[in-house]
Short mmCIF file of N, CA and C in Angstrom, two decimals:
data_model
loop_
_atom_site.label_atom_id
_atom_site.label_comp_id
_atom_site.label_asym_id
_atom_site.label_seq_id
_atom_site.Cartn_x
_atom_site.Cartn_y
_atom_site.Cartn_z
N MET A 1 31.23 20.81 15.58
CA MET A 1 30.75 19.61 16.24
C MET A 1 29.29 19.83 16.63
N PRO A 2 28.34 18.97 16.17
CA PRO A 2 26.94 19.17 16.49
C PRO A 2 26.67 18.97 17.97
N THR A 3 25.72 19.74 18.45
CA THR A 3 25.35 19.62 19.86
C THR A 3 24.18 18.66 20.00
N ALA A 4 24.09 18.02 21.13
CA ALA A 4 22.98 17.10 21.40
C ALA A 4 21.71 17.90 21.63
N PRO A 5 20.54 17.34 21.26
CA PRO A 5 19.30 18.04 21.49
C PRO A 5 19.09 18.29 22.99
N ASP A 6 18.49 19.42 23.29
CA ASP A 6 18.20 19.77 24.68
C ASP A 6 17.17 18.78 25.23
N PRO A 7 17.45 18.12 26.36
CA PRO A 7 16.55 17.09 26.88
C PRO A 7 15.35 17.64 27.66
N THR A 8 15.16 18.94 27.70
CA THR A 8 14.01 19.49 28.43
C THR A 8 13.02 20.12 27.47
N ALA A 9 11.76 19.94 27.79
CA ALA A 9 10.70 20.55 26.99
C ALA A 9 10.46 21.97 27.47
N ARG A 10 10.16 22.85 26.55
CA ARG A 10 9.83 24.22 26.90
C ARG A 10 8.31 24.28 27.04
N LEU A 11 7.86 24.25 28.30
CA LEU A 11 6.44 24.14 28.62
C LEU A 11 6.01 25.20 29.62
N SER A 12 4.74 25.55 29.57
CA SER A 12 4.11 26.34 30.63
C SER A 12 2.73 25.72 30.86
N PHE A 13 2.32 25.67 32.12
CA PHE A 13 1.03 25.09 32.47
C PHE A 13 0.21 26.06 33.31
N THR A 14 -1.10 25.91 33.21
CA THR A 14 -1.99 26.63 34.12
C THR A 14 -1.66 26.15 35.53
N PRO A 15 -1.66 27.04 36.53
CA PRO A 15 -1.34 26.61 37.90
C PRO A 15 -2.23 25.47 38.38
N SER A 16 -1.65 24.55 39.15
CA SER A 16 -2.40 23.41 39.70
C SER A 16 -3.55 23.90 40.56
N GLY A 17 -4.66 23.21 40.47
CA GLY A 17 -5.81 23.53 41.30
C GLY A 17 -6.66 24.67 40.76
N VAL A 18 -6.24 25.25 39.63
CA VAL A 18 -6.98 26.35 39.03
C VAL A 18 -7.64 25.83 37.77
N ARG A 19 -8.91 26.15 37.60
CA ARG A 19 -9.60 25.72 36.38
C ARG A 19 -9.04 26.53 35.20
N PRO A 20 -8.51 25.83 34.19
CA PRO A 20 -7.90 26.54 33.07
C PRO A 20 -8.93 27.21 32.17
N GLY A 21 -8.46 28.12 31.33
CA GLY A 21 -9.30 28.73 30.31
C GLY A 21 -9.46 27.75 29.17
N ARG A 22 -9.40 28.23 27.94
CA ARG A 22 -9.53 27.35 26.78
C ARG A 22 -8.30 26.47 26.59
N LEU A 23 -7.16 26.91 27.13
CA LEU A 23 -5.91 26.17 26.99
C LEU A 23 -5.38 25.81 28.37
N ASP A 24 -4.63 24.71 28.41
CA ASP A 24 -4.02 24.28 29.67
C ASP A 24 -2.57 24.71 29.79
N GLY A 25 -2.09 25.42 28.79
CA GLY A 25 -0.71 25.87 28.79
C GLY A 25 -0.18 25.94 27.39
N ALA A 26 1.17 25.86 27.26
CA ALA A 26 1.80 25.97 25.96
C ALA A 26 3.05 25.11 25.89
N TRP A 27 3.40 24.77 24.66
CA TRP A 27 4.60 24.01 24.36
C TRP A 27 5.33 24.72 23.23
N TRP A 28 6.63 24.93 23.39
CA TRP A 28 7.45 25.59 22.38
C TRP A 28 8.49 24.59 21.88
N PRO A 29 8.16 23.81 20.85
CA PRO A 29 9.13 22.83 20.34
C PRO A 29 10.29 23.51 19.64
N ARG A 30 11.39 22.81 19.50
CA ARG A 30 12.58 23.35 18.85
C ARG A 30 12.58 23.11 17.34
N SER A 31 11.69 22.21 16.87
CA SER A 31 11.57 21.92 15.44
C SER A 31 10.16 21.43 15.16
N ARG A 32 9.90 21.08 13.92
CA ARG A 32 8.60 20.54 13.53
C ARG A 32 8.69 19.04 13.28
N ASP A 33 9.66 18.39 13.86
CA ASP A 33 9.85 16.95 13.71
C ASP A 33 9.30 16.25 14.96
N LEU A 34 8.13 15.65 14.83
CA LEU A 34 7.50 15.02 15.99
C LEU A 34 8.31 13.85 16.55
N LEU A 35 9.05 13.15 15.69
CA LEU A 35 9.86 12.04 16.20
C LEU A 35 10.97 12.52 17.11
N LEU A 36 11.44 13.74 16.92
CA LEU A 36 12.45 14.32 17.82
C LEU A 36 11.82 15.03 19.01
N GLU A 37 10.74 15.75 18.76
CA GLU A 37 10.16 16.63 19.78
C GLU A 37 9.25 15.91 20.78
N LEU A 38 8.46 14.97 20.32
CA LEU A 38 7.49 14.35 21.21
C LEU A 38 8.11 13.54 22.35
N PRO A 39 9.21 12.80 22.14
CA PRO A 39 9.80 12.10 23.29
C PRO A 39 10.21 13.05 24.42
N VAL A 40 10.72 14.24 24.07
CA VAL A 40 11.11 15.21 25.10
C VAL A 40 9.86 15.73 25.82
N LEU A 41 8.83 16.06 25.06
CA LEU A 41 7.56 16.51 25.66
C LEU A 41 6.97 15.43 26.56
N ALA A 42 6.92 14.20 26.05
CA ALA A 42 6.33 13.10 26.82
C ALA A 42 7.09 12.84 28.11
N ALA A 43 8.41 12.87 28.06
CA ALA A 43 9.22 12.62 29.26
C ALA A 43 8.91 13.65 30.33
N ASP A 44 8.77 14.90 29.95
CA ASP A 44 8.47 15.95 30.92
C ASP A 44 7.06 15.81 31.47
N ILE A 45 6.09 15.60 30.60
CA ILE A 45 4.70 15.49 31.06
C ILE A 45 4.48 14.19 31.82
N ASP A 46 5.11 13.09 31.42
CA ASP A 46 4.97 11.81 32.14
C ASP A 46 5.32 11.98 33.61
N GLN A 47 6.40 12.70 33.90
CA GLN A 47 6.84 12.89 35.28
C GLN A 47 5.85 13.73 36.08
N ARG A 48 5.28 14.74 35.46
CA ARG A 48 4.39 15.67 36.17
C ARG A 48 2.94 15.21 36.23
N TRP A 49 2.50 14.50 35.20
CA TRP A 49 1.07 14.38 34.97
C TRP A 49 0.59 12.97 34.71
N GLY A 50 1.47 12.06 34.38
CA GLY A 50 1.08 10.69 34.05
C GLY A 50 1.46 10.35 32.62
N ARG A 51 1.58 9.07 32.38
CA ARG A 51 2.06 8.58 31.08
C ARG A 51 1.15 9.01 29.94
N ILE A 52 1.77 9.62 28.92
CA ILE A 52 1.04 10.01 27.71
C ILE A 52 0.80 8.76 26.88
N THR A 53 -0.44 8.61 26.42
CA THR A 53 -0.78 7.47 25.58
C THR A 53 -1.12 7.87 24.16
N ARG A 54 -1.58 9.13 23.99
CA ARG A 54 -2.06 9.55 22.68
C ARG A 54 -1.95 11.06 22.54
N ILE A 55 -1.73 11.51 21.32
CA ILE A 55 -1.78 12.94 21.02
C ILE A 55 -2.63 13.13 19.77
N THR A 56 -3.23 14.31 19.66
CA THR A 56 -3.87 14.68 18.40
C THR A 56 -3.39 16.08 18.04
N LEU A 57 -3.28 16.31 16.73
CA LEU A 57 -2.83 17.59 16.21
C LEU A 57 -3.62 17.90 14.95
N ASN A 58 -3.44 19.09 14.48
CA ASN A 58 -3.92 19.47 13.16
C ASN A 58 -2.70 19.39 12.25
N PRO A 59 -2.76 18.69 11.12
CA PRO A 59 -1.57 18.50 10.29
C PRO A 59 -1.05 19.77 9.60
N ALA A 60 -1.72 20.89 9.77
CA ALA A 60 -1.31 22.12 9.09
C ALA A 60 0.09 22.58 9.49
N GLN A 61 0.55 22.27 10.67
CA GLN A 61 1.84 22.76 11.15
C GLN A 61 2.93 21.69 11.21
N TRP A 62 2.62 20.47 10.80
CA TRP A 62 3.57 19.37 10.95
C TRP A 62 3.79 18.71 9.60
N PRO A 63 5.04 18.60 9.13
CA PRO A 63 5.27 18.01 7.81
C PRO A 63 4.90 16.54 7.74
N VAL A 64 5.11 15.81 8.83
CA VAL A 64 4.78 14.38 8.89
C VAL A 64 4.25 14.08 10.28
N ILE A 65 3.16 13.34 10.33
CA ILE A 65 2.62 12.90 11.63
C ILE A 65 2.70 11.38 11.65
N PRO A 66 3.70 10.83 12.32
CA PRO A 66 3.79 9.37 12.40
C PRO A 66 2.64 8.83 13.25
N ARG A 67 2.17 7.66 12.94
CA ARG A 67 1.05 7.07 13.70
C ARG A 67 1.47 6.65 15.10
N ARG A 68 2.71 6.19 15.23
CA ARG A 68 3.24 5.77 16.53
C ARG A 68 4.59 6.42 16.74
N ILE A 69 4.81 6.90 17.96
CA ILE A 69 6.06 7.58 18.27
C ILE A 69 6.67 6.90 19.50
N PRO A 70 7.87 6.32 19.35
CA PRO A 70 8.50 5.67 20.50
C PRO A 70 8.96 6.70 21.52
N VAL A 71 8.56 6.48 22.75
CA VAL A 71 8.92 7.34 23.87
C VAL A 71 9.45 6.41 24.95
N ALA A 72 10.40 6.85 25.74
CA ALA A 72 11.04 6.02 26.76
C ALA A 72 10.09 5.01 27.40
N GLY A 73 10.22 3.75 27.01
CA GLY A 73 9.47 2.68 27.65
C GLY A 73 8.08 2.44 27.11
N HIS A 74 7.58 3.25 26.20
CA HIS A 74 6.25 3.02 25.64
C HIS A 74 6.09 3.73 24.30
N THR A 75 4.92 3.59 23.71
CA THR A 75 4.64 4.20 22.42
C THR A 75 3.47 5.16 22.57
N VAL A 76 3.58 6.32 21.97
CA VAL A 76 2.50 7.29 21.94
C VAL A 76 1.85 7.20 20.57
N HIS A 77 0.55 7.07 20.55
CA HIS A 77 -0.20 7.02 19.29
C HIS A 77 -0.60 8.44 18.90
N ALA A 78 -0.44 8.75 17.62
CA ALA A 78 -0.75 10.08 17.13
C ALA A 78 -1.92 10.03 16.16
N GLY A 79 -2.74 11.07 16.22
CA GLY A 79 -3.85 11.21 15.30
C GLY A 79 -3.98 12.66 14.91
N TRP A 80 -4.86 12.95 13.97
CA TRP A 80 -5.00 14.32 13.51
C TRP A 80 -6.45 14.64 13.21
N PHE A 81 -6.76 15.91 13.30
CA PHE A 81 -8.06 16.46 12.93
C PHE A 81 -7.78 17.71 12.12
N THR A 82 -8.40 17.84 10.96
CA THR A 82 -8.14 19.00 10.13
C THR A 82 -9.09 20.15 10.41
N THR A 83 -10.30 19.88 10.85
CA THR A 83 -11.23 20.98 11.12
C THR A 83 -11.65 21.05 12.58
N GLU A 84 -11.60 19.95 13.30
CA GLU A 84 -12.07 19.92 14.67
C GLU A 84 -11.07 20.48 15.68
N GLN A 85 -9.81 20.57 15.29
CA GLN A 85 -8.77 21.00 16.23
C GLN A 85 -8.03 22.21 15.66
N ASP A 86 -7.86 23.23 16.49
CA ASP A 86 -7.11 24.42 16.10
C ASP A 86 -5.74 23.98 15.61
N GLU A 87 -5.27 24.55 14.51
CA GLU A 87 -4.00 24.12 13.94
C GLU A 87 -2.80 24.45 14.81
N HIS A 88 -2.98 25.26 15.83
CA HIS A 88 -1.88 25.65 16.71
C HIS A 88 -2.00 25.02 18.09
N THR A 89 -2.66 23.86 18.17
CA THR A 89 -2.75 23.15 19.45
C THR A 89 -2.29 21.71 19.29
N ILE A 90 -1.95 21.14 20.42
CA ILE A 90 -1.72 19.71 20.53
C ILE A 90 -2.56 19.26 21.72
N ALA A 91 -3.32 18.19 21.54
CA ALA A 91 -4.09 17.60 22.64
C ALA A 91 -3.31 16.38 23.11
N VAL A 92 -3.04 16.32 24.40
CA VAL A 92 -2.24 15.25 25.00
C VAL A 92 -3.14 14.47 25.95
N PHE A 93 -3.18 13.16 25.78
CA PHE A 93 -4.04 12.29 26.58
C PHE A 93 -3.19 11.33 27.40
N SER A 94 -3.65 11.02 28.63
CA SER A 94 -2.91 10.09 29.48
C SER A 94 -3.82 8.93 29.87
N TYR A 95 -3.21 7.95 30.56
CA TYR A 95 -3.96 6.81 31.07
C TYR A 95 -5.02 7.24 32.09
N ALA A 96 -4.87 8.35 32.72
CA ALA A 96 -5.60 8.76 33.93
C ALA A 96 -7.13 8.73 33.89
N PRO A 97 -7.92 8.99 33.02
CA PRO A 97 -7.87 9.67 31.74
C PRO A 97 -7.89 11.18 31.91
N ARG A 98 -6.88 11.81 31.40
CA ARG A 98 -6.76 13.27 31.43
C ARG A 98 -6.44 13.76 30.03
N ARG A 99 -6.74 15.04 29.82
CA ARG A 99 -6.45 15.66 28.53
C ARG A 99 -5.90 17.06 28.78
N LEU A 100 -4.81 17.37 28.09
CA LEU A 100 -4.25 18.71 28.09
C LEU A 100 -4.39 19.29 26.69
N ASN A 101 -4.84 20.52 26.60
CA ASN A 101 -4.86 21.25 25.33
C ASN A 101 -3.80 22.33 25.43
N LEU A 102 -2.74 22.17 24.64
CA LEU A 102 -1.62 23.09 24.71
C LEU A 102 -1.47 23.88 23.42
N LEU A 103 -1.21 25.18 23.56
CA LEU A 103 -0.82 26.00 22.44
C LEU A 103 0.54 25.51 21.97
N VAL A 104 0.73 25.37 20.66
CA VAL A 104 2.04 25.05 20.12
C VAL A 104 2.62 26.35 19.57
N VAL A 105 3.63 26.86 20.26
CA VAL A 105 4.30 28.08 19.82
C VAL A 105 5.22 27.67 18.67
N PRO A 106 5.12 28.31 17.50
CA PRO A 106 5.98 27.92 16.38
C PRO A 106 7.46 27.94 16.76
N PRO A 107 8.22 26.93 16.34
CA PRO A 107 9.63 26.83 16.73
C PRO A 107 10.46 28.06 16.37
N GLU A 108 10.12 28.73 15.29
CA GLU A 108 10.91 29.88 14.84
C GLU A 108 10.58 31.17 15.57
N THR A 109 9.69 31.13 16.54
CA THR A 109 9.29 32.31 17.29
C THR A 109 10.44 32.84 18.14
N ALA A 110 10.59 34.16 18.16
CA ALA A 110 11.61 34.80 19.00
C ALA A 110 11.33 34.51 20.47
N ALA A 111 12.37 34.44 21.28
CA ALA A 111 12.24 34.07 22.69
C ALA A 111 11.30 35.00 23.46
N VAL A 112 11.36 36.28 23.20
CA VAL A 112 10.49 37.23 23.92
C VAL A 112 9.03 36.97 23.58
N ASP A 113 8.74 36.79 22.29
CA ASP A 113 7.36 36.51 21.88
C ASP A 113 6.89 35.16 22.43
N ALA A 114 7.78 34.16 22.40
CA ALA A 114 7.42 32.84 22.90
C ALA A 114 7.09 32.89 24.39
N ALA A 115 7.88 33.61 25.17
CA ALA A 115 7.63 33.73 26.61
C ALA A 115 6.28 34.39 26.87
N ARG A 116 5.95 35.43 26.10
CA ARG A 116 4.67 36.11 26.26
C ARG A 116 3.52 35.16 25.91
N LEU A 117 3.64 34.45 24.80
CA LEU A 117 2.59 33.52 24.38
C LEU A 117 2.40 32.39 25.39
N MET A 118 3.50 31.88 25.92
CA MET A 118 3.41 30.79 26.89
C MET A 118 2.75 31.26 28.18
N ALA A 119 3.03 32.47 28.60
CA ALA A 119 2.39 33.02 29.80
C ALA A 119 0.90 33.24 29.56
N GLU A 120 0.55 33.77 28.40
CA GLU A 120 -0.86 34.00 28.09
C GLU A 120 -1.64 32.70 27.99
N ALA A 121 -1.04 31.67 27.39
CA ALA A 121 -1.72 30.38 27.26
C ALA A 121 -1.94 29.71 28.62
N ALA A 122 -1.04 29.96 29.57
CA ALA A 122 -1.16 29.36 30.90
C ALA A 122 -2.01 30.20 31.85
N ASP A 123 -2.44 31.36 31.41
CA ASP A 123 -3.28 32.24 32.25
C ASP A 123 -4.69 31.66 32.33
N PRO A 124 -5.16 31.28 33.52
CA PRO A 124 -6.49 30.68 33.63
C PRO A 124 -7.62 31.63 33.24
N ALA A 125 -7.35 32.92 33.22
CA ALA A 125 -8.38 33.89 32.83
C ALA A 125 -8.48 34.07 31.33
N SER A 126 -7.54 33.51 30.59
CA SER A 126 -7.53 33.67 29.14
C SER A 126 -8.64 32.86 28.50
N THR A 127 -9.35 33.49 27.58
CA THR A 127 -10.40 32.80 26.82
C THR A 127 -10.06 32.74 25.34
N ALA A 128 -8.86 33.17 24.98
CA ALA A 128 -8.45 33.18 23.58
C ALA A 128 -8.12 31.77 23.10
N SER A 129 -8.38 31.53 21.83
CA SER A 129 -7.96 30.27 21.22
C SER A 129 -6.46 30.34 20.93
N ALA A 130 -5.90 29.21 20.56
CA ALA A 130 -4.48 29.19 20.24
C ALA A 130 -4.18 30.09 19.04
N SER A 131 -4.96 29.98 17.98
CA SER A 131 -4.74 30.84 16.81
C SER A 131 -5.00 32.30 17.17
N GLY A 132 -5.95 32.54 18.06
CA GLY A 132 -6.22 33.91 18.51
C GLY A 132 -5.03 34.51 19.23
N LEU A 133 -4.40 33.72 20.10
CA LEU A 133 -3.21 34.22 20.81
C LEU A 133 -2.08 34.53 19.83
N LEU A 134 -1.89 33.69 18.84
CA LEU A 134 -0.81 33.89 17.89
C LEU A 134 -1.06 35.08 16.97
N SER A 135 -2.31 35.40 16.72
CA SER A 135 -2.60 36.48 15.78
C SER A 135 -2.71 37.85 16.44
N VAL A 136 -3.01 37.92 17.73
CA VAL A 136 -3.22 39.20 18.40
C VAL A 136 -1.89 39.93 18.57
N GLY A 137 -1.68 40.91 17.74
CA GLY A 137 -0.53 41.79 17.89
C GLY A 137 0.82 41.15 17.69
N SER A 138 0.88 39.89 17.31
CA SER A 138 2.19 39.25 17.22
C SER A 138 2.73 39.20 15.81
N GLY A 139 1.84 39.12 14.84
CA GLY A 139 2.29 38.97 13.46
C GLY A 139 2.96 37.62 13.22
N LEU A 140 2.72 36.64 14.09
CA LEU A 140 3.38 35.35 13.94
C LEU A 140 2.71 34.46 12.90
N LEU A 141 1.41 34.64 12.68
CA LEU A 141 0.75 33.85 11.64
C LEU A 141 1.04 34.51 10.31
N SER A 142 1.28 33.70 9.30
CA SER A 142 1.67 34.29 8.03
C SER A 142 1.03 33.60 6.84
N VAL A 143 1.00 34.30 5.74
CA VAL A 143 0.67 33.70 4.46
C VAL A 143 2.00 33.30 3.86
N GLU A 144 2.06 32.10 3.31
CA GLU A 144 3.32 31.65 2.75
C GLU A 144 3.58 32.39 1.45
N THR A 145 4.71 33.09 1.39
CA THR A 145 5.11 33.83 0.20
C THR A 145 6.52 33.43 -0.15
N GLY A 146 6.98 33.88 -1.28
CA GLY A 146 8.33 33.54 -1.71
C GLY A 146 9.37 33.93 -0.68
N GLY A 147 9.20 35.09 -0.02
CA GLY A 147 10.18 35.54 0.95
C GLY A 147 9.86 35.13 2.36
N GLY A 148 8.77 34.41 2.56
CA GLY A 148 8.41 33.98 3.91
C GLY A 148 8.01 35.14 4.79
N ALA A 149 7.40 36.17 4.21
CA ALA A 149 7.03 37.36 4.99
C ALA A 149 6.00 37.03 6.04
N ARG A 150 6.12 37.70 7.13
CA ARG A 150 5.17 37.54 8.22
C ARG A 150 4.60 38.91 8.52
N GLY A 151 3.30 38.96 8.55
CA GLY A 151 2.69 40.26 8.80
C GLY A 151 1.45 40.12 9.62
N PRO A 152 1.07 41.18 10.37
CA PRO A 152 -0.13 41.14 11.17
C PRO A 152 -1.34 40.94 10.29
N GLY A 153 -2.28 40.18 10.79
CA GLY A 153 -3.54 39.97 10.09
C GLY A 153 -3.46 38.93 8.99
N SER A 154 -2.30 38.35 8.76
CA SER A 154 -2.20 37.34 7.72
C SER A 154 -2.56 35.98 8.30
N ARG A 155 -2.76 35.00 7.41
CA ARG A 155 -3.20 33.68 7.85
C ARG A 155 -2.13 32.64 7.59
N SER A 156 -2.22 31.54 8.29
CA SER A 156 -1.32 30.43 8.08
C SER A 156 -1.82 29.61 6.90
N VAL A 157 -0.91 29.01 6.18
CA VAL A 157 -1.25 28.18 5.04
C VAL A 157 -1.27 26.73 5.49
N PHE A 158 -2.21 25.94 4.96
CA PHE A 158 -2.31 24.53 5.29
C PHE A 158 -1.08 23.80 4.79
N LEU A 159 -0.46 23.01 5.63
CA LEU A 159 0.67 22.17 5.25
C LEU A 159 0.20 20.73 5.27
N PRO A 160 0.12 20.08 4.12
CA PRO A 160 -0.41 18.72 4.10
C PRO A 160 0.49 17.75 4.85
N SER A 161 -0.12 16.79 5.49
CA SER A 161 0.61 15.76 6.22
C SER A 161 0.81 14.55 5.32
N ALA A 162 1.90 13.87 5.51
CA ALA A 162 2.16 12.66 4.73
C ALA A 162 1.19 11.56 5.10
N VAL A 163 0.55 11.66 6.25
CA VAL A 163 -0.37 10.61 6.66
C VAL A 163 -1.81 11.10 6.72
N ALA A 164 -2.08 12.27 6.19
CA ALA A 164 -3.46 12.75 6.16
C ALA A 164 -4.26 11.83 5.26
N PRO A 165 -5.56 11.68 5.53
CA PRO A 165 -6.38 10.81 4.69
C PRO A 165 -6.27 11.24 3.23
N SER A 166 -6.19 10.28 2.33
CA SER A 166 -6.07 10.60 0.92
C SER A 166 -6.93 9.67 0.09
N ALA A 167 -7.18 10.08 -1.15
CA ALA A 167 -8.01 9.29 -2.04
C ALA A 167 -7.26 8.09 -2.60
N ASP A 168 -5.94 8.20 -2.76
CA ASP A 168 -5.15 7.08 -3.27
C ASP A 168 -3.74 7.15 -2.71
N ASP A 169 -2.97 6.08 -2.95
CA ASP A 169 -1.61 6.02 -2.42
C ASP A 169 -0.70 7.08 -3.03
N GLY A 170 -0.89 7.44 -4.30
CA GLY A 170 -0.06 8.44 -4.95
C GLY A 170 -0.21 9.81 -4.32
N GLU A 171 -1.42 10.13 -3.88
CA GLU A 171 -1.66 11.44 -3.26
C GLU A 171 -0.87 11.59 -1.96
N ALA A 172 -0.80 10.53 -1.15
CA ALA A 172 -0.03 10.59 0.10
C ALA A 172 1.44 10.85 -0.18
N GLY A 173 1.98 10.22 -1.22
CA GLY A 173 3.38 10.44 -1.59
C GLY A 173 3.62 11.87 -2.04
N ARG A 174 2.70 12.41 -2.83
CA ARG A 174 2.83 13.80 -3.28
C ARG A 174 2.77 14.74 -2.09
N ARG A 175 1.88 14.47 -1.14
CA ARG A 175 1.79 15.31 0.06
C ARG A 175 3.08 15.26 0.86
N ALA A 176 3.65 14.07 0.98
CA ALA A 176 4.90 13.94 1.73
C ALA A 176 6.01 14.72 1.06
N ASP A 177 6.09 14.67 -0.28
CA ASP A 177 7.11 15.43 -1.00
C ASP A 177 6.94 16.93 -0.79
N VAL A 178 5.69 17.42 -0.86
CA VAL A 178 5.42 18.84 -0.64
C VAL A 178 5.80 19.23 0.79
N ALA A 179 5.43 18.39 1.76
CA ALA A 179 5.72 18.67 3.17
C ALA A 179 7.23 18.72 3.41
N ARG A 180 7.97 17.77 2.83
CA ARG A 180 9.42 17.76 3.02
C ARG A 180 10.05 19.01 2.41
N GLY A 181 9.57 19.41 1.23
CA GLY A 181 10.10 20.61 0.59
C GLY A 181 9.85 21.86 1.42
N ARG A 182 8.65 21.98 1.96
CA ARG A 182 8.32 23.15 2.78
C ARG A 182 9.10 23.12 4.09
N ALA A 183 9.23 21.95 4.70
CA ALA A 183 9.95 21.84 5.97
C ALA A 183 11.42 22.23 5.79
N ALA A 184 11.99 21.90 4.64
CA ALA A 184 13.39 22.23 4.39
C ALA A 184 13.61 23.73 4.33
N SER A 185 12.55 24.49 4.00
CA SER A 185 12.70 25.94 3.90
C SER A 185 12.40 26.68 5.22
N TRP A 186 11.92 25.94 6.23
CA TRP A 186 11.63 26.60 7.51
C TRP A 186 12.91 27.05 8.18
N PRO A 187 12.90 28.22 8.81
CA PRO A 187 14.11 28.66 9.51
C PRO A 187 14.39 27.78 10.72
N VAL A 188 15.64 27.60 11.00
CA VAL A 188 16.07 26.81 12.16
C VAL A 188 16.18 27.76 13.34
N PRO A 189 15.48 27.46 14.48
CA PRO A 189 15.57 28.34 15.64
C PRO A 189 16.98 28.38 16.21
N ALA A 190 17.36 29.53 16.70
CA ALA A 190 18.70 29.69 17.28
C ALA A 190 18.79 29.08 18.64
#
């Protein structure tokens, strides 16, 4: 019998009243499906910080980035940047106007590594980028290989988004097919 998705977001934030470093905290989603994950994130952040109106991501880590995501009582607009935004961050914007830059801990990360990364991202003294935190001693960034090997010093491979800008309509469809194929091979977190 399938279990219902956990209704709480796995988040860490820089302490209130403290000027954050390069990141304002971290988010550890349970999957790479924004339609499932973002409503949980938004519900948690809405209560603490104000209604989320928009997010931006780098499409390298997400198989599909929908333009609009329904969240309890409103819609969050999504956008992407391929070079301007670290591929391991999500920028969250509210009505206030406020902005949070959160490290996105890969869903397949072991709990011990995820806890360490979330603590480091929420440390106001940290000056590391999101990709820097993931690569320092963790071996979490990888080159995509047949066996899905992960090794220290390796790099992440770009994962095209189904909605990334394209030269023609056929290219977007091909990107979506590639993204769906790669997403199907990702390990499911325990």
